[in-house]
Amino acid sequence: MLGDEIDQDLVRNFLESPEVRKCFPTSTTPSVCSCSPRINMGGMERPYADRLVLIGDSGVTRLYKDGIGAAFRTAKAAATTAGPACRAIATDNRIGKVIFGFTSLFKISRVSRRAMFRMASREQKRDGGRHMSSVLWNMFTGSAPYREIFFRTFHPGFILGLAWNLFLGLWPRFGPEREA
């Protein structure tokens, strides 16, 4: 029984009516019962926030209906909203694997390590044009998406700077440790 002004007498009269009594075994005397916990008949004023959505009875549900249906609808909407973001992160991670693969190759060679170090250390001594520093910083901190980092490596300043420092890296006397 749902509604306002439902008291013990109303419940008892209902349960003792002939139509209801014949639904129970003869040896059972129906007793007054109550739902516990009480049925959710409304919802929160705002069941969502930044990166949070409450689903089902904890958020909002349909009046006098099952919470499962409302939970399903809310969960489906949340998944639909989150799905594209999750796919974008997965795609970005694939690009990150490519970048880390190249980084691993650069770590193997003494010349390429020397070139990266020389390029980054020289960038720190001047204003602007910190191509290698920016790429390395974002790789280490995760401050930028991998896609953005990847495209920064196509900047002419990055390519020319890396090529020049790789060339100079062939001779240790041009290394940053000699300039200090």
Tab-separated table of C-alpha atoms in Angstrom:
chain	number	residue	atom	x	y	z
A	1	MET	CA	0.000	0.000	0.000
A	2	LEU	CA	1.384	3.320	-1.046
A	3	GLY	CA	0.171	6.793	-0.296
A	4	ASP	CA	-0.550	9.227	2.485
A	5	GLU	CA	-2.678	8.603	5.571
A	6	ILE	CA	-2.169	4.842	5.627
A	7	ASP	CA	-2.628	3.760	9.218
A	8	GLN	CA	-2.850	0.445	11.068
A	9	ASP	CA	-6.663	0.301	10.828
A	10	LEU	CA	-6.638	0.713	7.049
A	11	VAL	CA	-3.999	-2.007	6.659
A	12	ARG	CA	-5.854	-4.363	9.036
A	13	ASN	CA	-9.203	-3.822	7.225
A	14	PHE	CA	-7.497	-4.500	3.897
A	15	LEU	CA	-5.811	-7.690	5.104
A	16	GLU	CA	-9.022	-8.979	6.733
A	17	SER	CA	-11.187	-8.412	3.670
A	18	PRO	CA	-12.542	-11.660	2.127
A	19	GLU	CA	-10.812	-11.001	-1.213
A	20	VAL	CA	-7.401	-10.730	0.435
A	21	ARG	CA	-7.981	-13.478	3.063
A	22	LYS	CA	-8.580	-16.098	0.399
A	23	CYS	CA	-5.091	-15.376	-1.028
A	24	PHE	CA	-3.471	-16.575	2.231
A	25	PRO	CA	-3.360	-20.111	3.633
A	26	THR	CA	-6.057	-20.729	6.236
A	27	SER	CA	-3.512	-21.391	8.971
A	28	THR	CA	-1.802	-18.031	8.444
A	29	THR	CA	-3.110	-14.886	9.977
A	30	PRO	CA	-1.792	-11.889	8.079
A	31	SER	CA	-0.056	-9.355	10.273
A	32	VAL	CA	0.571	-5.704	9.739
A	33	CYS	CA	3.877	-5.205	8.027
A	34	SER	CA	5.919	-2.344	6.704
A	35	CYS	CA	8.615	-1.969	4.113
A	36	SER	CA	12.091	-1.556	5.407
A	37	PRO	CA	13.891	0.324	4.159
A	38	ARG	CA	11.145	2.594	3.004
A	39	ILE	CA	10.508	2.904	-0.721
A	40	ASN	CA	12.226	5.757	-2.465
A	41	MET	CA	9.574	8.091	-3.777
A	42	GLY	CA	11.748	10.854	-5.117
A	43	GLY	CA	15.352	11.584	-5.529
A	44	MET	CA	18.133	13.948	-4.830
A	45	GLU	CA	17.840	17.445	-6.168
A	46	ARG	CA	21.126	17.071	-8.057
A	47	PRO	CA	22.319	13.431	-8.243
A	48	TYR	CA	25.415	14.324	-10.266
A	49	ALA	CA	28.528	16.424	-9.926
A	50	ASP	CA	31.907	16.786	-11.544
A	51	ARG	CA	32.990	13.193	-12.393
A	52	LEU	CA	30.189	11.682	-10.263
A	53	VAL	CA	26.714	10.320	-10.915
A	54	LEU	CA	24.548	8.530	-8.370
A	55	ILE	CA	22.627	5.676	-9.951
A	56	GLY	CA	19.381	4.013	-8.872
A	57	ASP	CA	17.725	4.696	-5.533
A	58	SER	CA	20.752	6.611	-4.265
A	59	GLY	CA	20.267	9.194	-7.017
A	60	VAL	CA	16.848	9.478	-8.580
A	61	THR	CA	14.228	6.853	-9.314
A	62	ARG	CA	10.752	6.701	-10.817
A	63	LEU	CA	7.844	7.486	-8.523
A	64	TYR	CA	6.268	4.274	-7.169
A	65	LYS	CA	8.275	2.169	-9.624
A	66	ASP	CA	11.225	-0.158	-9.471
A	67	GLY	CA	14.642	1.314	-8.850
A	68	ILE	CA	16.203	-1.213	-11.210
A	69	GLY	CA	14.657	0.368	-14.310
A	70	ALA	CA	15.783	3.854	-13.280
A	71	ALA	CA	19.229	2.505	-12.395
A	72	PHE	CA	19.494	0.880	-15.824
A	73	ARG	CA	18.521	4.084	-17.624
A	74	THR	CA	20.916	6.210	-15.583
A	75	ALA	CA	23.778	3.711	-15.964
A	76	LYS	CA	23.195	3.546	-19.719
A	77	ALA	CA	23.290	7.354	-19.970
A	78	ALA	CA	26.458	7.483	-17.841
A	79	ALA	CA	28.142	4.842	-19.999
A	80	THR	CA	27.098	6.627	-23.188
A	81	THR	CA	28.602	9.828	-21.844
A	82	ALA	CA	31.785	8.188	-20.539
A	83	GLY	CA	32.262	5.883	-23.537
A	84	PRO	CA	33.714	8.439	-25.957
A	85	ALA	CA	36.067	9.762	-23.263
A	86	CYS	CA	37.279	6.228	-22.481
A	87	ARG	CA	37.840	5.496	-26.178
A	88	ALA	CA	39.785	8.769	-26.564
A	89	ILE	CA	42.040	7.845	-23.630
A	90	ALA	CA	42.602	4.355	-25.081
A	91	THR	CA	43.551	5.866	-28.456
A	92	ASP	CA	45.864	8.337	-26.741
A	93	ASN	CA	47.505	5.443	-24.869
A	94	ARG	CA	48.230	3.701	-28.189
A	95	ILE	CA	50.001	6.859	-29.361
A	96	GLY	CA	51.839	6.900	-26.019
A	97	LYS	CA	53.113	3.367	-26.648
A	98	VAL	CA	54.611	4.537	-29.941
A	99	ILE	CA	56.298	7.491	-28.224
A	100	PHE	CA	57.670	5.307	-25.417
A	101	GLY	CA	58.930	2.894	-28.074
A	102	PHE	CA	60.928	5.685	-29.706
A	103	THR	CA	62.107	6.861	-26.301
A	104	SER	CA	63.407	3.352	-25.591
A	105	LEU	CA	65.332	3.396	-28.866
A	106	PHE	CA	66.847	6.770	-27.985
A	107	LYS	CA	67.912	5.474	-24.562
A	108	ILE	CA	69.921	2.669	-26.162
A	109	SER	CA	72.275	4.952	-28.088
A	110	ARG	CA	74.852	7.067	-26.286
A	111	VAL	CA	74.800	9.558	-29.193
A	112	SER	CA	71.023	10.060	-29.015
A	113	ARG	CA	71.080	10.348	-25.212
A	114	ARG	CA	73.829	12.947	-25.501
A	115	ALA	CA	71.851	14.829	-28.187
A	116	MET	CA	68.648	14.900	-26.117
A	117	PHE	CA	70.519	16.036	-23.025
A	118	ARG	CA	72.435	18.709	-24.939
A	119	MET	CA	69.275	20.000	-26.625
A	120	ALA	CA	67.265	20.156	-23.381
A	121	SER	CA	70.083	21.751	-21.363
A	122	ARG	CA	70.673	24.440	-24.026
A	123	GLU	CA	66.926	25.173	-24.143
A	124	GLN	CA	66.940	25.827	-20.402
A	125	LYS	CA	69.536	28.575	-20.843
A	126	ARG	CA	67.361	30.659	-23.189
A	127	ASP	CA	63.800	31.934	-23.451
A	128	GLY	CA	61.338	30.337	-25.856
A	129	GLY	CA	61.750	27.418	-28.234
A	130	ARG	CA	61.889	24.717	-25.564
A	131	HIS	CA	60.861	21.907	-27.858
A	132	MET	CA	62.761	18.985	-26.333
A	133	SER	CA	62.204	20.274	-22.796
A	134	SER	CA	58.461	20.492	-23.409
A	135	VAL	CA	58.283	16.988	-24.881
A	136	LEU	CA	60.322	15.488	-22.043
A	137	TRP	CA	58.406	17.377	-19.349
A	138	ASN	CA	55.044	16.248	-20.692
A	139	MET	CA	56.248	12.659	-21.103
A	140	PHE	CA	57.438	12.500	-17.493
A	141	THR	CA	54.526	14.361	-15.878
A	142	GLY	CA	51.607	13.406	-18.111
A	143	SER	CA	50.685	17.106	-18.361
A	144	ALA	CA	49.619	16.778	-21.989
A	145	PRO	CA	47.912	14.054	-24.024
A	146	TYR	CA	50.297	11.784	-25.915
A	147	ARG	CA	48.734	12.918	-29.188
A	148	GLU	CA	49.773	16.494	-28.436
A	149	ILE	CA	53.284	15.390	-27.449
A	150	PHE	CA	53.575	13.332	-30.631
A	151	PHE	CA	52.623	16.281	-32.853
A	152	ARG	CA	55.067	18.566	-31.023
A	153	THR	CA	57.868	16.342	-32.331
A	154	PHE	CA	56.919	17.403	-35.889
A	155	HIS	CA	57.590	21.066	-35.157
A	156	PRO	CA	60.455	22.272	-37.389
A	157	GLY	CA	62.285	23.633	-34.327
A	158	PHE	CA	62.175	20.205	-32.699
A	159	ILE	CA	63.274	18.338	-35.828
A	160	LEU	CA	66.089	20.743	-36.728
A	161	GLY	CA	67.255	21.010	-33.122
A	162	LEU	CA	67.314	17.246	-32.688
A	163	ALA	CA	69.072	16.688	-36.018
A	164	TRP	CA	71.712	19.304	-35.167
A	165	ASN	CA	72.263	17.890	-31.683
A	166	LEU	CA	72.445	14.327	-33.033
A	167	PHE	CA	75.115	15.497	-35.433
A	168	LEU	CA	77.036	17.233	-32.635
A	169	GLY	CA	76.453	14.229	-30.390
A	170	LEU	CA	78.753	12.200	-32.608
A	171	TRP	CA	81.641	14.078	-30.965
A	172	PRO	CA	81.716	13.979	-27.162
A	173	ARG	CA	83.621	17.270	-26.969
A	174	PHE	CA	80.381	19.043	-28.002
A	175	GLY	CA	78.405	17.402	-25.206
A	176	PRO	CA	76.746	19.508	-22.487
A	177	GLU	CA	79.138	18.138	-19.867
A	178	ARG	CA	82.009	19.886	-21.706
A	179	GLU	CA	80.165	23.220	-21.833
A	180	ALA	CA	79.481	23.433	-18.094
